[in-house]
């Protein structure tokens, strides 16, 4: 696993705090990683750490991270975490990797990731639905950098700075992650995507009473890695009955669609994005 780069103390003082600080073999979460459901970590931070772990374990730039499934069976406390990975299958054209996060020896979140070897794109055209996103945020106009949310932690001082989503119709968001995940390591494109995939549940399940479903898992699929700092999501589907919901979204970057997200969620009121 990669070691953090060295950054002068004066640079650290002006950079936003990372989500995790490395402590030998453990990863210690900072307060900004708190989620909106109570005193536990946000799913996008947990998913980011799992994505980081499987990407490190893959160790081959010619492998495309094509699918990441994150299971969130229990709350992840704001306490030190250990990361464990193993290669489940390793073949010429694919590598299947599993990762587990533990706290005090107990698994709290898991992931399975499929990496496929890139090759020649077949000729011909395959139908794909068009996606019409709002324009990329323009920081020069004095507005906020995203539509609806900034993903630098529900515990941050400024969260959800923009106007609320309309309650009807397709939901959209542009995400620009401004924090490092671990110490001062730059975010990779895949880690950005892994963190964005968790937002599928939010944009799919947001309704007239806000967000009433908490996701139990999410799956991210990618045909290519995102370019640039912004990742957009547009909700595609939502179905819920008897307190169980499924939802999906398309993920895009500045050049167009890059993959999709699917989330399974259970009814759970009490989402408080502005909780201290």
Short mmCIF file of C-alpha atoms in Angstrom, two decimals:
data_model
loop_
_atom_site.label_atom_id
_atom_site.label_comp_id
_atom_site.label_asym_id
_atom_site.label_seq_id
_atom_site.Cartn_x
_atom_site.Cartn_y
_atom_site.Cartn_z
CA UNK A 1 0.00 0.00 0.00
CA UNK A 2 1.26 3.46 -0.90
CA UNK A 3 2.95 5.60 1.71
CA UNK A 4 1.79 9.22 2.16
CA UNK A 5 3.83 11.93 0.52
CA UNK A 6 5.65 14.53 2.60
CA UNK A 7 4.02 17.96 2.78
CA UNK A 8 5.47 20.91 4.73
CA UNK A 9 3.72 21.82 7.97
CA UNK A 10 2.75 25.23 6.61
CA UNK A 11 0.95 23.56 3.69
CA UNK A 12 -0.87 21.20 6.03
CA UNK A 13 -2.17 24.16 8.04
CA UNK A 14 -4.19 25.51 5.12
CA UNK A 15 -5.35 22.23 3.58
CA UNK A 16 -8.68 20.78 4.73
CA UNK A 17 -8.33 17.92 7.19
CA UNK A 18 -8.22 14.43 5.65
CA UNK A 19 -10.80 11.79 6.45
CA UNK A 20 -8.17 9.46 7.93
CA UNK A 21 -4.78 9.77 9.57
CA UNK A 22 -2.50 6.78 9.26
CA UNK A 23 -1.26 5.28 12.55
CA UNK A 24 1.10 2.44 11.63
CA UNK A 25 -1.25 -0.32 10.41
CA UNK A 26 -4.44 1.47 11.45
CA UNK A 27 -6.44 4.33 9.95
CA UNK A 28 -7.81 6.83 12.44
CA UNK A 29 -10.89 8.75 11.23
CA UNK A 30 -11.19 12.46 11.80
CA UNK A 31 -14.39 14.23 12.85
CA UNK A 32 -15.21 15.34 9.29
CA UNK A 33 -15.94 11.71 8.35
CA UNK A 34 -19.11 11.66 10.45
CA UNK A 35 -22.29 10.78 8.56
CA UNK A 36 -25.80 12.17 8.66
CA UNK A 37 -27.42 9.27 10.53
CA UNK A 38 -25.73 9.73 13.89
CA UNK A 39 -22.29 9.38 15.53
CA UNK A 40 -20.88 7.04 12.88
CA UNK A 41 -18.93 7.39 9.65
CA UNK A 42 -20.46 8.46 6.36
CA UNK A 43 -20.91 5.65 3.85
CA UNK A 44 -18.98 7.52 1.17
CA UNK A 45 -15.93 7.68 3.45
CA UNK A 46 -16.17 3.97 4.28
CA UNK A 47 -16.57 3.16 0.60
CA UNK A 48 -13.63 5.38 -0.25
CA UNK A 49 -11.34 3.50 2.13
CA UNK A 50 -12.48 0.15 0.72
CA UNK A 51 -11.95 1.43 -2.82
CA UNK A 52 -8.47 2.64 -1.89
CA UNK A 53 -7.65 -0.79 -0.43
CA UNK A 54 -8.73 -2.85 -3.44
CA UNK A 55 -7.01 -0.47 -5.86
CA UNK A 56 -3.75 -0.82 -3.93
CA UNK A 57 -4.14 -4.61 -3.95
CA UNK A 58 -4.79 -4.71 -7.71
CA UNK A 59 -1.38 -3.22 -8.45
CA UNK A 60 -1.70 -3.15 -12.25
CA UNK A 61 -2.50 0.07 -14.17
CA UNK A 62 -3.72 -1.94 -17.16
CA UNK A 63 -6.60 -3.33 -15.11
CA UNK A 64 -9.84 -1.33 -15.27
CA UNK A 65 -11.80 -1.28 -11.99
CA UNK A 66 -15.11 -2.35 -13.51
CA UNK A 67 -17.23 -3.16 -10.47
CA UNK A 68 -17.11 -2.31 -6.77
CA UNK A 69 -19.73 -3.62 -4.34
CA UNK A 70 -19.68 -2.15 -0.84
CA UNK A 71 -21.60 -3.85 1.97
CA UNK A 72 -22.48 -1.68 4.98
CA UNK A 73 -24.02 -4.16 7.44
CA UNK A 74 -23.42 -2.08 10.58
CA UNK A 75 -22.43 1.47 11.55
CA UNK A 76 -18.71 2.19 11.34
CA UNK A 77 -17.66 4.09 14.45
CA UNK A 78 -15.32 7.07 14.45
CA UNK A 79 -12.61 4.82 15.85
CA UNK A 80 -9.39 3.30 14.43
CA UNK A 81 -9.85 0.91 11.51
CA UNK A 82 -7.74 -1.94 10.18
CA UNK A 83 -7.87 -2.86 6.48
CA UNK A 84 -7.52 -6.41 5.17
CA UNK A 85 -7.44 -7.43 1.49
CA UNK A 86 -7.09 -10.67 -0.45
CA UNK A 87 -7.03 -11.59 -4.11
CA UNK A 88 -9.86 -14.07 -4.62
CA UNK A 89 -9.26 -14.83 -8.30
CA UNK A 90 -6.38 -13.81 -10.58
CA UNK A 91 -6.67 -14.71 -14.25
CA UNK A 92 -5.33 -13.31 -17.49
CA UNK A 93 -8.23 -10.93 -18.11
CA UNK A 94 -9.65 -10.38 -14.64
CA UNK A 95 -8.71 -9.98 -10.99
CA UNK A 96 -11.26 -10.29 -8.18
CA UNK A 97 -10.29 -8.64 -4.89
CA UNK A 98 -12.02 -8.54 -1.53
CA UNK A 99 -11.45 -6.05 1.29
CA UNK A 100 -12.69 -5.93 4.87
CA UNK A 101 -12.63 -3.12 7.43
CA UNK A 102 -12.42 -4.17 11.08
CA UNK A 103 -12.70 -2.34 14.38
CA UNK A 104 -11.50 -4.14 17.52
CA UNK A 105 -11.27 -7.29 15.41
CA UNK A 106 -14.91 -7.15 14.28
CA UNK A 107 -15.77 -6.68 10.56
CA UNK A 108 -17.80 -3.50 10.00
CA UNK A 109 -17.77 -3.15 6.19
CA UNK A 110 -16.71 -5.25 3.22
CA UNK A 111 -16.15 -4.83 -0.50
CA UNK A 112 -15.71 -6.98 -3.57
CA UNK A 113 -14.05 -5.48 -6.65
CA UNK A 114 -13.70 -6.85 -10.16
CA UNK A 115 -10.83 -5.55 -12.32
CA UNK A 116 -10.82 -6.30 -16.06
CA UNK A 117 -7.89 -6.04 -18.42
CA UNK A 118 -8.33 -3.28 -20.98
CA UNK A 119 -8.17 -4.20 -24.68
CA UNK A 120 -9.37 -3.22 -28.13
CA UNK A 121 -12.84 -1.67 -28.29
CA UNK A 122 -15.09 -3.57 -30.77
CA UNK A 123 -16.41 -1.64 -33.77
CA UNK A 124 -20.05 -0.76 -34.16
CA UNK A 125 -22.63 1.22 -32.20
CA UNK A 126 -24.62 0.06 -29.17
CA UNK A 127 -27.62 2.05 -27.98
CA UNK A 128 -27.12 3.98 -24.75
CA UNK A 129 -29.58 6.45 -23.19
CA UNK A 130 -28.56 10.12 -23.36
CA UNK A 131 -27.84 11.98 -20.10
CA UNK A 132 -28.50 15.71 -19.79
CA UNK A 133 -26.69 17.08 -16.73
CA UNK A 134 -26.77 20.61 -15.32
CA UNK A 135 -23.66 22.57 -16.27
CA UNK A 136 -20.51 22.09 -14.25
CA UNK A 137 -20.33 24.50 -11.29
CA UNK A 138 -18.35 27.64 -12.01
CA UNK A 139 -16.48 28.77 -8.88
CA UNK A 140 -15.73 32.15 -10.49
CA UNK A 141 -19.37 33.21 -10.21
CA UNK A 142 -19.19 33.20 -6.42
CA UNK A 143 -21.56 30.24 -6.10
CA UNK A 144 -20.94 26.94 -4.38
CA UNK A 145 -18.96 24.24 -6.13
CA UNK A 146 -21.76 21.68 -6.31
CA UNK A 147 -25.46 21.28 -6.88
CA UNK A 148 -26.96 20.18 -3.53
CA UNK A 149 -23.97 18.73 -1.72
CA UNK A 150 -20.26 18.85 -1.13
CA UNK A 151 -18.85 15.52 -0.08
CA UNK A 152 -16.35 16.56 2.50
CA UNK A 153 -18.10 15.02 5.43
CA UNK A 154 -21.42 15.56 7.11
CA UNK A 155 -19.50 16.76 10.17
CA UNK A 156 -17.93 19.67 8.28
CA UNK A 157 -18.94 23.22 9.14
CA UNK A 158 -20.37 23.86 5.67
CA UNK A 159 -22.59 21.11 4.30
CA UNK A 160 -25.48 21.09 1.82
CA UNK A 161 -24.85 24.79 1.11
CA UNK A 162 -27.09 25.03 -1.92
CA UNK A 163 -30.84 25.15 -2.22
CA UNK A 164 -32.77 21.96 -1.54
CA UNK A 165 -33.64 19.55 -4.33
CA UNK A 166 -37.10 19.80 -5.80
CA UNK A 167 -39.14 16.89 -4.49
CA UNK A 168 -40.30 15.66 -7.89
CA UNK A 169 -38.45 14.52 -10.98
CA UNK A 170 -34.91 13.41 -11.67
CA UNK A 171 -32.29 14.50 -9.14
CA UNK A 172 -28.81 15.63 -10.17
CA UNK A 173 -25.63 16.49 -8.36
CA UNK A 174 -22.05 17.41 -9.18
CA UNK A 175 -19.56 16.25 -6.55
CA UNK A 176 -16.12 17.73 -6.07
CA UNK A 177 -14.23 16.05 -3.25
CA UNK A 178 -11.87 18.60 -1.72
CA UNK A 179 -10.31 16.49 1.04
CA UNK A 180 -7.68 13.82 0.99
CA UNK A 181 -8.85 10.41 2.09
CA UNK A 182 -5.67 9.42 3.96
CA UNK A 183 -3.17 11.95 5.29
CA UNK A 184 -2.13 14.15 2.35
CA UNK A 185 -2.25 11.49 -0.37
CA UNK A 186 -3.89 12.79 -3.56
CA UNK A 187 -7.19 11.12 -4.39
CA UNK A 188 -7.04 8.71 -7.30
CA UNK A 189 -9.75 8.74 -9.95
CA UNK A 190 -11.06 5.39 -8.73
CA UNK A 191 -11.28 6.50 -5.10
CA UNK A 192 -13.24 9.58 -6.22
CA UNK A 193 -15.65 7.30 -8.05
CA UNK A 194 -15.89 4.89 -5.11
CA UNK A 195 -16.87 7.76 -2.82
CA UNK A 196 -19.37 9.14 -5.33
CA UNK A 197 -21.09 5.76 -5.73
CA UNK A 198 -22.45 5.96 -2.19
CA UNK A 199 -24.47 9.07 -3.16
CA UNK A 200 -26.66 6.88 -5.41
CA UNK A 201 -28.94 6.14 -2.45
CA UNK A 202 -29.32 9.83 -1.63
CA UNK A 203 -30.34 11.07 -5.05
CA UNK A 204 -32.54 8.05 -5.80
CA UNK A 205 -34.43 8.01 -2.49
CA UNK A 206 -34.81 11.71 -1.74
CA UNK A 207 -38.53 12.49 -1.52
CA UNK A 208 -41.13 14.93 -0.20
CA UNK A 209 -39.98 14.31 3.38
CA UNK A 210 -36.29 14.39 2.62
CA UNK A 211 -34.13 11.27 2.88
CA UNK A 212 -35.98 8.47 4.67
CA UNK A 213 -33.93 5.43 3.54
CA UNK A 214 -30.45 4.44 4.68
CA UNK A 215 -28.41 2.36 2.25
CA UNK A 216 -27.29 -1.12 3.25
CA UNK A 217 -25.02 -1.51 0.25
CA UNK A 218 -24.11 0.02 -3.08
CA UNK A 219 -22.57 -1.21 -6.30
CA UNK A 220 -20.52 0.98 -8.61
CA UNK A 221 -19.81 -0.04 -12.21
CA UNK A 222 -17.29 1.78 -14.39
CA UNK A 223 -16.49 1.44 -18.08
CA UNK A 224 -13.65 3.95 -17.61
CA UNK A 225 -12.11 6.08 -14.89
CA UNK A 226 -13.40 9.64 -14.42
CA UNK A 227 -11.44 12.61 -15.75
CA UNK A 228 -11.09 15.72 -13.62
CA UNK A 229 -12.21 16.61 -10.12
CA UNK A 230 -15.98 16.60 -10.73
CA UNK A 231 -18.20 13.52 -10.80
CA UNK A 232 -21.89 13.94 -11.57
CA UNK A 233 -24.84 11.71 -10.76
CA UNK A 234 -28.30 11.66 -12.29
CA UNK A 235 -30.98 9.48 -10.70
CA UNK A 236 -32.41 6.81 -12.99
CA UNK A 237 -34.82 4.62 -11.01
CA UNK A 238 -36.40 4.27 -7.57
CA UNK A 239 -38.78 1.61 -6.32
CA UNK A 240 -39.80 1.05 -2.70
CA UNK A 241 -42.36 -1.11 -0.90
CA UNK A 242 -42.80 -2.03 2.78
CA UNK A 243 -39.75 -0.03 3.78
CA UNK A 244 -37.33 -1.61 1.28
CA UNK A 245 -35.97 0.52 -1.58
CA UNK A 246 -33.82 0.07 -4.65
CA UNK A 247 -32.41 2.93 -6.65
CA UNK A 248 -29.98 3.58 -9.47
CA UNK A 249 -28.07 6.47 -10.99
CA UNK A 250 -25.79 7.16 -13.92
CA UNK A 251 -22.33 8.53 -13.16
CA UNK A 252 -20.71 11.06 -15.47
CA UNK A 253 -17.63 13.23 -15.69
CA UNK A 254 -17.02 16.33 -17.79
CA UNK A 255 -16.84 14.18 -20.95
CA UNK A 256 -19.97 12.09 -20.41
CA UNK A 257 -21.19 8.84 -18.81
CA UNK A 258 -18.63 6.59 -17.12
CA UNK A 259 -20.80 4.01 -15.36
CA UNK A 260 -23.69 3.53 -12.98
CA UNK A 261 -24.58 3.02 -9.35
CA UNK A 262 -27.18 0.79 -7.68
CA UNK A 263 -28.18 0.93 -4.03
CA UNK A 264 -30.38 -1.14 -1.73
CA UNK A 265 -31.78 0.72 1.25
CA UNK A 266 -34.11 0.25 4.22
CA UNK A 267 -36.52 2.78 5.72
CA UNK A 268 -34.80 4.75 8.47
CA UNK A 269 -35.92 8.30 9.32
CA UNK A 270 -33.69 10.73 11.12
CA UNK A 271 -31.18 11.88 8.48
CA UNK A 272 -29.59 15.08 9.78
CA UNK A 273 -27.03 16.44 7.32
CA UNK A 274 -26.38 19.54 9.43
CA UNK A 275 -25.76 17.71 12.71
CA UNK A 276 -22.68 19.00 14.54
#
